[in-house]
mmCIF file with all atom_site columns, C-alpha atoms in Angstrom:
data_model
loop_
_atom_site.group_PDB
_atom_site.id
_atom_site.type_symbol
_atom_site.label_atom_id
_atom_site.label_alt_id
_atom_site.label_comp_id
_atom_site.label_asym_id
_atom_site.label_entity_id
_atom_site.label_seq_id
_atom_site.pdbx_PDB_ins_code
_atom_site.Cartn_x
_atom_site.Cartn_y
_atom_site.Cartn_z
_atom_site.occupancy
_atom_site.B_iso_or_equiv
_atom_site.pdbx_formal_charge
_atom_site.auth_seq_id
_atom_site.auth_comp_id
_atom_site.auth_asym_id
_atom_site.auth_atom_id
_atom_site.pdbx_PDB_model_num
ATOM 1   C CA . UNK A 1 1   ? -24.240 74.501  45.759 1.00 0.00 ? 1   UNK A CA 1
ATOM 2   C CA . UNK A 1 2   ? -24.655 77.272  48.278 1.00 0.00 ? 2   UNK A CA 1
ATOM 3   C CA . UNK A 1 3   ? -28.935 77.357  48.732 1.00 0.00 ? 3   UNK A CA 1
ATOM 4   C CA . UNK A 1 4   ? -29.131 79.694  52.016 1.00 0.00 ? 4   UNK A CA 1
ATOM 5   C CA . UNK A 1 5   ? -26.739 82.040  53.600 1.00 0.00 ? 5   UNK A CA 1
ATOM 6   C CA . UNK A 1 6   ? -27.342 84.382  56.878 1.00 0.00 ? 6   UNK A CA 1
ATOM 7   C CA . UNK A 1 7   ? -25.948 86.500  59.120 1.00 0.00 ? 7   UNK A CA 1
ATOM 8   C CA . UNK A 1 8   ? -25.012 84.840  62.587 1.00 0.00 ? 8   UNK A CA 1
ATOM 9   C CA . UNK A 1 9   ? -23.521 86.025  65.647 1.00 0.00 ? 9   UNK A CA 1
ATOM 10  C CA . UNK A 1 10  ? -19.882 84.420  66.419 1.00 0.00 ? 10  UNK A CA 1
ATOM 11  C CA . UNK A 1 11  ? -20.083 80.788  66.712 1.00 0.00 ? 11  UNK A CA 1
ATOM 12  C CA . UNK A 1 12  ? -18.895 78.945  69.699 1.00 0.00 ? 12  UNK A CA 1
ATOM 13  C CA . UNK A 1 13  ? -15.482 77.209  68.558 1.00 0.00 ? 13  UNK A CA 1
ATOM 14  C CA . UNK A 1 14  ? -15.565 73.944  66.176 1.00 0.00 ? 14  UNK A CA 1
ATOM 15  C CA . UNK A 1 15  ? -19.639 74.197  66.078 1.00 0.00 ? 15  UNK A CA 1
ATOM 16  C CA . UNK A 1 16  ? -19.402 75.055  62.548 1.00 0.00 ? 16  UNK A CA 1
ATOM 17  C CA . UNK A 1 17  ? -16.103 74.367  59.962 1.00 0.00 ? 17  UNK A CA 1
ATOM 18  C CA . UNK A 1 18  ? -15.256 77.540  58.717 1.00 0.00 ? 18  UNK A CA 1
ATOM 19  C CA . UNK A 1 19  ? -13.814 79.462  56.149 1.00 0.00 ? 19  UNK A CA 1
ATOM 20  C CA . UNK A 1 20  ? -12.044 82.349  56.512 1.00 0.00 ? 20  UNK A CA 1
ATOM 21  C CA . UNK A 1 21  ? -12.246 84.955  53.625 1.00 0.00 ? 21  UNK A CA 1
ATOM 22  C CA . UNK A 1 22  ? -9.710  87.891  54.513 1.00 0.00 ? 22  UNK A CA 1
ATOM 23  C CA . UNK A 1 23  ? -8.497  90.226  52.211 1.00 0.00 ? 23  UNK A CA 1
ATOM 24  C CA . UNK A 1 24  ? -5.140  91.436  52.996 1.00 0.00 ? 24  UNK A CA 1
ATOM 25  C CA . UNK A 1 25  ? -5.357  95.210  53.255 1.00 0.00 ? 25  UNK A CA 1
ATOM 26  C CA . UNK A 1 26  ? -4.046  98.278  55.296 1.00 0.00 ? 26  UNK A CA 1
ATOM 27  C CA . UNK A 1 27  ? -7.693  99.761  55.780 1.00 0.00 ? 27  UNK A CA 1
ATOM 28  C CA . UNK A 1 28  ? -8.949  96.663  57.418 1.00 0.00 ? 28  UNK A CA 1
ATOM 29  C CA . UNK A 1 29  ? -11.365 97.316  60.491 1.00 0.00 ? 29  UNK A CA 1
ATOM 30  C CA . UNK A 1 30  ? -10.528 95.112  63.359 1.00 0.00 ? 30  UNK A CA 1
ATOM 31  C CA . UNK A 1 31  ? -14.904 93.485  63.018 1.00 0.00 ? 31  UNK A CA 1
ATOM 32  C CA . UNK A 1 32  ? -15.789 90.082  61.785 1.00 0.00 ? 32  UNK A CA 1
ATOM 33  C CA . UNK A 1 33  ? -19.052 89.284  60.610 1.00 0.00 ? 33  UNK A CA 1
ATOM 34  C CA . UNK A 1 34  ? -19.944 85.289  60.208 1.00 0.00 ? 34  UNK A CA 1
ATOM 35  C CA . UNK A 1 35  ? -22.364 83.763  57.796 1.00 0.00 ? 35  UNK A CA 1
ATOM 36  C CA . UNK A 1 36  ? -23.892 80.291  58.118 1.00 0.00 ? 36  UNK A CA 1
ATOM 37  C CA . UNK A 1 37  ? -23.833 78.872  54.939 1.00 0.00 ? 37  UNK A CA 1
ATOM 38  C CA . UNK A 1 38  ? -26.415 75.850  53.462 1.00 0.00 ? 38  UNK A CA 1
ATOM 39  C CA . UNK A 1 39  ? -25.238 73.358  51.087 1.00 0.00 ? 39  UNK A CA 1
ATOM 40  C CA . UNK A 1 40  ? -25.659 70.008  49.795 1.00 0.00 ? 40  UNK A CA 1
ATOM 41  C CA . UNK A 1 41  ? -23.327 68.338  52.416 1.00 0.00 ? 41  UNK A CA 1
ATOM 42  C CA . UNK A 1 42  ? -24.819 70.913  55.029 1.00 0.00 ? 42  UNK A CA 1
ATOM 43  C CA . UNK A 1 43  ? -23.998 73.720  57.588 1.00 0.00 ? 43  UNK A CA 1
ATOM 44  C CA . UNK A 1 44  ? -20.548 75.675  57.303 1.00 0.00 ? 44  UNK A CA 1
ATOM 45  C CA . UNK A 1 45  ? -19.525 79.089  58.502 1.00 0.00 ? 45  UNK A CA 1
ATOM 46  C CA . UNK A 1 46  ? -17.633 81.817  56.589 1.00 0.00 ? 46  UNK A CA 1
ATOM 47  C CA . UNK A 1 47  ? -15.951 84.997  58.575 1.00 0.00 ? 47  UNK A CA 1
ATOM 48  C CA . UNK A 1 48  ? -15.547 87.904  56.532 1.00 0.00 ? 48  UNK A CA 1
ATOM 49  C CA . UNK A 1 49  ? -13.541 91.051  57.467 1.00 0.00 ? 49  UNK A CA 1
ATOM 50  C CA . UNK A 1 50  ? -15.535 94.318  58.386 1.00 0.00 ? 50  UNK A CA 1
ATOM 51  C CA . UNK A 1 51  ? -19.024 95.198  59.595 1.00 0.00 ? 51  UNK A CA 1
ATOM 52  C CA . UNK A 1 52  ? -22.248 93.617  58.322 1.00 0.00 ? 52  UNK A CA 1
ATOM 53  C CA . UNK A 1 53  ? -24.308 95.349  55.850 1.00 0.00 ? 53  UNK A CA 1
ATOM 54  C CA . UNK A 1 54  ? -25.878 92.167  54.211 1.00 0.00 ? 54  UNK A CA 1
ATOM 55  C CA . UNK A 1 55  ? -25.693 88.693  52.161 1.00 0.00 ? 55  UNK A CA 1
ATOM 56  C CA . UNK A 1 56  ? -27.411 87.764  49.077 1.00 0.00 ? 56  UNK A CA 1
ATOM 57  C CA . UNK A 1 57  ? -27.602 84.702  46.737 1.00 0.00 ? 57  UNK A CA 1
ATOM 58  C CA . UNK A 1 58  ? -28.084 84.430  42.986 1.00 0.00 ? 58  UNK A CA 1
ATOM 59  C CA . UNK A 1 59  ? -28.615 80.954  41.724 1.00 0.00 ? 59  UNK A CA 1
ATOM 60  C CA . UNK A 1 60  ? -29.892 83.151  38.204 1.00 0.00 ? 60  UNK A CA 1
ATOM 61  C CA . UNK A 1 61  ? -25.682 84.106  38.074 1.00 0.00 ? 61  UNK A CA 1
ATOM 62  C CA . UNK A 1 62  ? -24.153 81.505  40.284 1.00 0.00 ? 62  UNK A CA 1
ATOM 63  C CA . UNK A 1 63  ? -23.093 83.496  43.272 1.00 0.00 ? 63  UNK A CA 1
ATOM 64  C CA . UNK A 1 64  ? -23.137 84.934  46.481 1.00 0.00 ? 64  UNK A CA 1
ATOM 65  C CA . UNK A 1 65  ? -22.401 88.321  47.470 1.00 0.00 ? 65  UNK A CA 1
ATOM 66  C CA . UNK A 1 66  ? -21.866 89.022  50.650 1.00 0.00 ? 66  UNK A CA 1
ATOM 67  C CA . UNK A 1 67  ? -21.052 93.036  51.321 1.00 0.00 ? 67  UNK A CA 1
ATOM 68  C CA . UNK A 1 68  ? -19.241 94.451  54.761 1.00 0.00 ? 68  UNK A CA 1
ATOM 69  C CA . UNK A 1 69  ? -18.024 97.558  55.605 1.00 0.00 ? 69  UNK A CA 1
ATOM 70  C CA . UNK A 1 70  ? -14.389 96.878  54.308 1.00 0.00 ? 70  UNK A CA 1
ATOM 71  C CA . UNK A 1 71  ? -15.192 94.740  51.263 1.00 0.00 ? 71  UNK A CA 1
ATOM 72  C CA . UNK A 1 72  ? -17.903 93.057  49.325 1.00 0.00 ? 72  UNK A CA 1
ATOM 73  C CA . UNK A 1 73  ? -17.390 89.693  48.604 1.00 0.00 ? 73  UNK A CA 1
ATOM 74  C CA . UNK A 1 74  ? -18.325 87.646  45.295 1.00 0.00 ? 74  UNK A CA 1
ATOM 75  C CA . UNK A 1 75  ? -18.155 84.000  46.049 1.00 0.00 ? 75  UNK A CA 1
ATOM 76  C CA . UNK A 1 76  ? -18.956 81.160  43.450 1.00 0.00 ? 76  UNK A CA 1
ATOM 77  C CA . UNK A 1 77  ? -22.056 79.275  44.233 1.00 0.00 ? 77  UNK A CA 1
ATOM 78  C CA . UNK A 1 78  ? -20.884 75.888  43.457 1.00 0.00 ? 78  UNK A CA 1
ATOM 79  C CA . UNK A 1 79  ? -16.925 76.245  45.106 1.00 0.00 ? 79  UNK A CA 1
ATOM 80  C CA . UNK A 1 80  ? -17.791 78.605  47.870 1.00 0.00 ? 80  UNK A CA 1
ATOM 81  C CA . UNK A 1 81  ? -14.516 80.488  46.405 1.00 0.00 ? 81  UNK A CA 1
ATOM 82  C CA . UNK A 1 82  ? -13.866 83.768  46.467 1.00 0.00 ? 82  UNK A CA 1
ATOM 83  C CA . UNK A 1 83  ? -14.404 84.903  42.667 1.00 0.00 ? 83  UNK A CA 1
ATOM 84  C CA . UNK A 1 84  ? -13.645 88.989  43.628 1.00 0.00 ? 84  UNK A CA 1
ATOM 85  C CA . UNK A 1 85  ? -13.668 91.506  45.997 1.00 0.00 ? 85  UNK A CA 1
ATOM 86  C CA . UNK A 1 86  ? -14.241 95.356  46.089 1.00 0.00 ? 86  UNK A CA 1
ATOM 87  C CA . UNK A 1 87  ? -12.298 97.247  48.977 1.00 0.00 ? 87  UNK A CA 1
ATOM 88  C CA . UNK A 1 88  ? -13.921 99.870  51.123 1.00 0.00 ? 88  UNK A CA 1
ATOM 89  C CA . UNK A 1 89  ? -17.003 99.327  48.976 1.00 0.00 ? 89  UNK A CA 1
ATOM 90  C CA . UNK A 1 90  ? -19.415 102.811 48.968 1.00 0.00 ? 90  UNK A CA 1
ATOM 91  C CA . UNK A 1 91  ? -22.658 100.116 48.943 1.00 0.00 ? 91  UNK A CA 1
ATOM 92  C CA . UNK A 1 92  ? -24.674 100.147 52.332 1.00 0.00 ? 92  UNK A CA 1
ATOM 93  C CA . UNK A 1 93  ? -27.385 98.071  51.210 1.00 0.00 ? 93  UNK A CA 1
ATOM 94  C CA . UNK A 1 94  ? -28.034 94.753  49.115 1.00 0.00 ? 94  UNK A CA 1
ATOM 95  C CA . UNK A 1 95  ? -30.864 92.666  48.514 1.00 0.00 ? 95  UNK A CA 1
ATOM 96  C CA . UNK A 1 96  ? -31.804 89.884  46.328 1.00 0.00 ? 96  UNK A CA 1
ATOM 97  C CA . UNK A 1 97  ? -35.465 90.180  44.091 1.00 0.00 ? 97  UNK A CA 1
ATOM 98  C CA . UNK A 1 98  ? -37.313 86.699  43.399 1.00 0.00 ? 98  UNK A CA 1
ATOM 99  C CA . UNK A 1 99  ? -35.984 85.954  40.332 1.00 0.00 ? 99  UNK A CA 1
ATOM 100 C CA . UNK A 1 100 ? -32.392 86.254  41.390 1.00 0.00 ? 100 UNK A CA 1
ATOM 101 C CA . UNK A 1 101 ? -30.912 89.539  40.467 1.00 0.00 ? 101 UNK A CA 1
ATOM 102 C CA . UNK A 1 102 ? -29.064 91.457  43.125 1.00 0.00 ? 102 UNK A CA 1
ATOM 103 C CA . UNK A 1 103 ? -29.318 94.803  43.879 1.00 0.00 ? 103 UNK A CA 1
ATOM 104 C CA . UNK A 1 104 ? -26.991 97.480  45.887 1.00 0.00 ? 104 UNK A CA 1
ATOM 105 C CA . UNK A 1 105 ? -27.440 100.669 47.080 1.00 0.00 ? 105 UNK A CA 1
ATOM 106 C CA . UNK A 1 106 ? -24.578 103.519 48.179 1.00 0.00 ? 106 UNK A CA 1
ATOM 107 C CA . UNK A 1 107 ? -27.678 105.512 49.249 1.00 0.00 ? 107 UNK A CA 1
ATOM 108 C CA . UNK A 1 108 ? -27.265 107.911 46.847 1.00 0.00 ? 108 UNK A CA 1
ATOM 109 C CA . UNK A 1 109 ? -28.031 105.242 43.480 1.00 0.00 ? 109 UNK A CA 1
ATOM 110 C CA . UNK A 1 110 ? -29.647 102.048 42.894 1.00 0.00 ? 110 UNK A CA 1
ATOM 111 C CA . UNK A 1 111 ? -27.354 99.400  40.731 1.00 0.00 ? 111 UNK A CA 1
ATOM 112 C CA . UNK A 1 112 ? -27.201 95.397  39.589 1.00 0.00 ? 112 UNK A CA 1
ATOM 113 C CA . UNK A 1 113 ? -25.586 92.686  39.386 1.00 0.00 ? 113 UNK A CA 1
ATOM 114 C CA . UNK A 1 114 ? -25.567 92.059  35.580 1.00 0.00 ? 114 UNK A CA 1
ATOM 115 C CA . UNK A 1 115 ? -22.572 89.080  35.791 1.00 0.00 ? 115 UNK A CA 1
ATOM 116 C CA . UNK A 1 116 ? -20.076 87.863  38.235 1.00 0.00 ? 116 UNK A CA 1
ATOM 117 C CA . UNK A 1 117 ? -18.480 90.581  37.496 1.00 0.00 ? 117 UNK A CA 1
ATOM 118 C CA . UNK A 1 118 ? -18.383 93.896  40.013 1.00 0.00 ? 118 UNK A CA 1
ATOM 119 C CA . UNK A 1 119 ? -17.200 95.606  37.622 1.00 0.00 ? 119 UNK A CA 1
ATOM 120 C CA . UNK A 1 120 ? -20.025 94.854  35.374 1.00 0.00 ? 120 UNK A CA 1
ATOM 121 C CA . UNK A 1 121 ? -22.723 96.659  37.925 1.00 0.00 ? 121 UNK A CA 1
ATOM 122 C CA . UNK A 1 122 ? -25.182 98.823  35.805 1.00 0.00 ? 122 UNK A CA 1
ATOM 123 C CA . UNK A 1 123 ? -26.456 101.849 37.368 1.00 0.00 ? 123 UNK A CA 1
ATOM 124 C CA . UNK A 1 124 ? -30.344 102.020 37.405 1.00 0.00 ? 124 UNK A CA 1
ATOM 125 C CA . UNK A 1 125 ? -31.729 105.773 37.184 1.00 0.00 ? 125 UNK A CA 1
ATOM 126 C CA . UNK A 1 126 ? -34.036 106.944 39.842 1.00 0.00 ? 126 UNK A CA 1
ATOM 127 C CA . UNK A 1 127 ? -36.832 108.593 39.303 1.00 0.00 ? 127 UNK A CA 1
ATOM 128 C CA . UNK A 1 128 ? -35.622 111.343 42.089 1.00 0.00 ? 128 UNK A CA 1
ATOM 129 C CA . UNK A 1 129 ? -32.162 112.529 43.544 1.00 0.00 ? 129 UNK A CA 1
ATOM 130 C CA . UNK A 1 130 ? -31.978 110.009 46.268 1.00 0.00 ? 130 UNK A CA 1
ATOM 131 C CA . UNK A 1 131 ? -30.510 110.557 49.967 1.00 0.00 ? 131 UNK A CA 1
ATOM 132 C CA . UNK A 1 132 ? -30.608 107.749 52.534 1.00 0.00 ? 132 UNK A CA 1
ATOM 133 C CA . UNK A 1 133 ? -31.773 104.920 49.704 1.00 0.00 ? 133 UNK A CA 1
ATOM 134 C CA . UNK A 1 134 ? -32.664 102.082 51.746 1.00 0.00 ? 134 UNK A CA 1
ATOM 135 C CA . UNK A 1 135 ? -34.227 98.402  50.687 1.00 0.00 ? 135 UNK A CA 1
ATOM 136 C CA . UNK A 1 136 ? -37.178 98.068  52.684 1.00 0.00 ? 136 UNK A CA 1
ATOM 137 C CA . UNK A 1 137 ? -38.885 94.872  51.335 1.00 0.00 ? 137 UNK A CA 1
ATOM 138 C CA . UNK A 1 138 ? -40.035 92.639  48.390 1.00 0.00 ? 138 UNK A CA 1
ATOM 139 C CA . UNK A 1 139 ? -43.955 92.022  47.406 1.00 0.00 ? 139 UNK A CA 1
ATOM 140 C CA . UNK A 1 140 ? -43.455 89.649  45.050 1.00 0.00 ? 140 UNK A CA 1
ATOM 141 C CA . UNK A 1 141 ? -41.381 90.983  42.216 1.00 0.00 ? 141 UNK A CA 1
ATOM 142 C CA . UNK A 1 142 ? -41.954 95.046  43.766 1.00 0.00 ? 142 UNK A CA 1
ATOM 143 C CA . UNK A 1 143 ? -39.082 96.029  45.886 1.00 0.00 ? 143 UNK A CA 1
ATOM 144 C CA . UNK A 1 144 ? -39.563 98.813  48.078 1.00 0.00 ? 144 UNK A CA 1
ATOM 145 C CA . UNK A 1 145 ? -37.262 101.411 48.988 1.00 0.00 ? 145 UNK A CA 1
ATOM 146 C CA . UNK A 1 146 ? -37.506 104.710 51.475 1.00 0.00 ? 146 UNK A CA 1
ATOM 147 C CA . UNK A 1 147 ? -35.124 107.674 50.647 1.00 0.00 ? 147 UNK A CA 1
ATOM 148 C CA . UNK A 1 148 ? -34.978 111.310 51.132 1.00 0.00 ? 148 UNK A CA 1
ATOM 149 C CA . UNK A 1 149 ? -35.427 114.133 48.367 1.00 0.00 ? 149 UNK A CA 1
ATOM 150 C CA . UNK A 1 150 ? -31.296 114.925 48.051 1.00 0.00 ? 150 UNK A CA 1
ATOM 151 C CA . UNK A 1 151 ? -31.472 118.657 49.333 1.00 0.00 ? 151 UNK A CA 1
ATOM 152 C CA . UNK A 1 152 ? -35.305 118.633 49.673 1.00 0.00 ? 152 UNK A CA 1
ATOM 153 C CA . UNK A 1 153 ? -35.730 116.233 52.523 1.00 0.00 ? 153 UNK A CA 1
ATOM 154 C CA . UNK A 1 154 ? -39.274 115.442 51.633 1.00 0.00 ? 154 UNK A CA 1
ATOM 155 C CA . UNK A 1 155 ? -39.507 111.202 52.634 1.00 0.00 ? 155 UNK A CA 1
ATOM 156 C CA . UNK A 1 156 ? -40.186 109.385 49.720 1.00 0.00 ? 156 UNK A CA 1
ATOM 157 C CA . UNK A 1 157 ? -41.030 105.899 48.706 1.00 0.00 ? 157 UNK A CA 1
ATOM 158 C CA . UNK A 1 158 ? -40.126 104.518 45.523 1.00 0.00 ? 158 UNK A CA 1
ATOM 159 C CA . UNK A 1 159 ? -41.276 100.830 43.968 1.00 0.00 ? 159 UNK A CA 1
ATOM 160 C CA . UNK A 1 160 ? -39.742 98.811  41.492 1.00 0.00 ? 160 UNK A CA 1
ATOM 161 C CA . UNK A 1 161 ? -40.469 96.175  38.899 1.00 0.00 ? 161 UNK A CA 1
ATOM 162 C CA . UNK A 1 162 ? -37.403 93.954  38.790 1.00 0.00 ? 162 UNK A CA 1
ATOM 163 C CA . UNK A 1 163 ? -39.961 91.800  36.476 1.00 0.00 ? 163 UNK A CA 1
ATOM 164 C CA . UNK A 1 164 ? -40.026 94.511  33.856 1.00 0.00 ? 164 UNK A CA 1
ATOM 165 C CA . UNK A 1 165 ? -37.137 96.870  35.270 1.00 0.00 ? 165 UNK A CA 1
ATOM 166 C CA . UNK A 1 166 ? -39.284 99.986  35.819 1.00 0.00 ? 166 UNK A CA 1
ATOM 167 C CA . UNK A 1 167 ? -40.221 102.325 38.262 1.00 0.00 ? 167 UNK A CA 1
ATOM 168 C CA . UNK A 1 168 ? -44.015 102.126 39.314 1.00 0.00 ? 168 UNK A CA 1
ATOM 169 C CA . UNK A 1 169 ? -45.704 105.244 39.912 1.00 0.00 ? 169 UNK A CA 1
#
């Protein structure tokens, strides 16, 4: 079982095995991103087409998302397989809250995991018309974010409960 995953420069050659997840597609960028992967038998690398936005893991539904430019990934926790992918993905931003559910942002909405499923995402309403959402940390179960008033551009930050799925005022 996958239990940490981060974002590393490229490794020097044979310093890690590694596992190559590409996705066979004409709008592939020509970037790599590598992520050092933790499991029970130890330290592995996987290289994943496109730019790095981010990498989280949910033990709560068994997987690992790991989100570039050209595609976001859905691996299995246990296999390390590829489960699904979602080409040219709109998300910028992903994070992980404490009790295991993952979040993404486009910048423009605020969504979660709900399965393994990407197509199962459910869109969480914002309290304001977001531009430039961004994940800025986690106090405990409060994530904070940092956007823009869409069309207002008055800075904003928003909180939110992933405990009791609300917005704190």
């Amino acid at each position: 079982m996958i239990i940490s995953a981060e974002h590393i420069e490229q490794p020097y050659d044979g310093e890690y095995f590694e596992k190559i997840y590409d996705i066979n597609s004409v709008w592939n960028s020509r970037d790599w991103i590598w992520i050092k992967f933790i499991d029970e038998s130890g330290e592995w690398c996987g290289e994943f087409r496109g730019s790095y936005k981010g990498v989280s893991i949910s033990q709560k539904l068994g997987i690992v998302v790991v989100l570039t430019s050209d595609h976001m990934y859905v691996l299995d926790i246990d296999s390390a397989e590829l489960i699904e992918y979602l080409s040219q993905p709109a998300y910028v931003g992903i994070t992980a809250s404490p009790l295991g559910d993952i979040f993404v942002t486009s910048g423009y909405n605020f969504a979660m995991f709900t399965t393994k499923k990407i197509n199962d995402i459910k869109r969480i309403e914002i309290p304001v018309s977001p531009d430039s959402l961004e994940f800025i940390e986690w106090k405990e179960d409060i994530l904070k974010m940092s956007c823009y008033k869409l069309l207002e551009w008055d800075e904003v930050e928003l909180f939110f409960d992933c405990k009791s799925m609300q917005w704190i005022n």
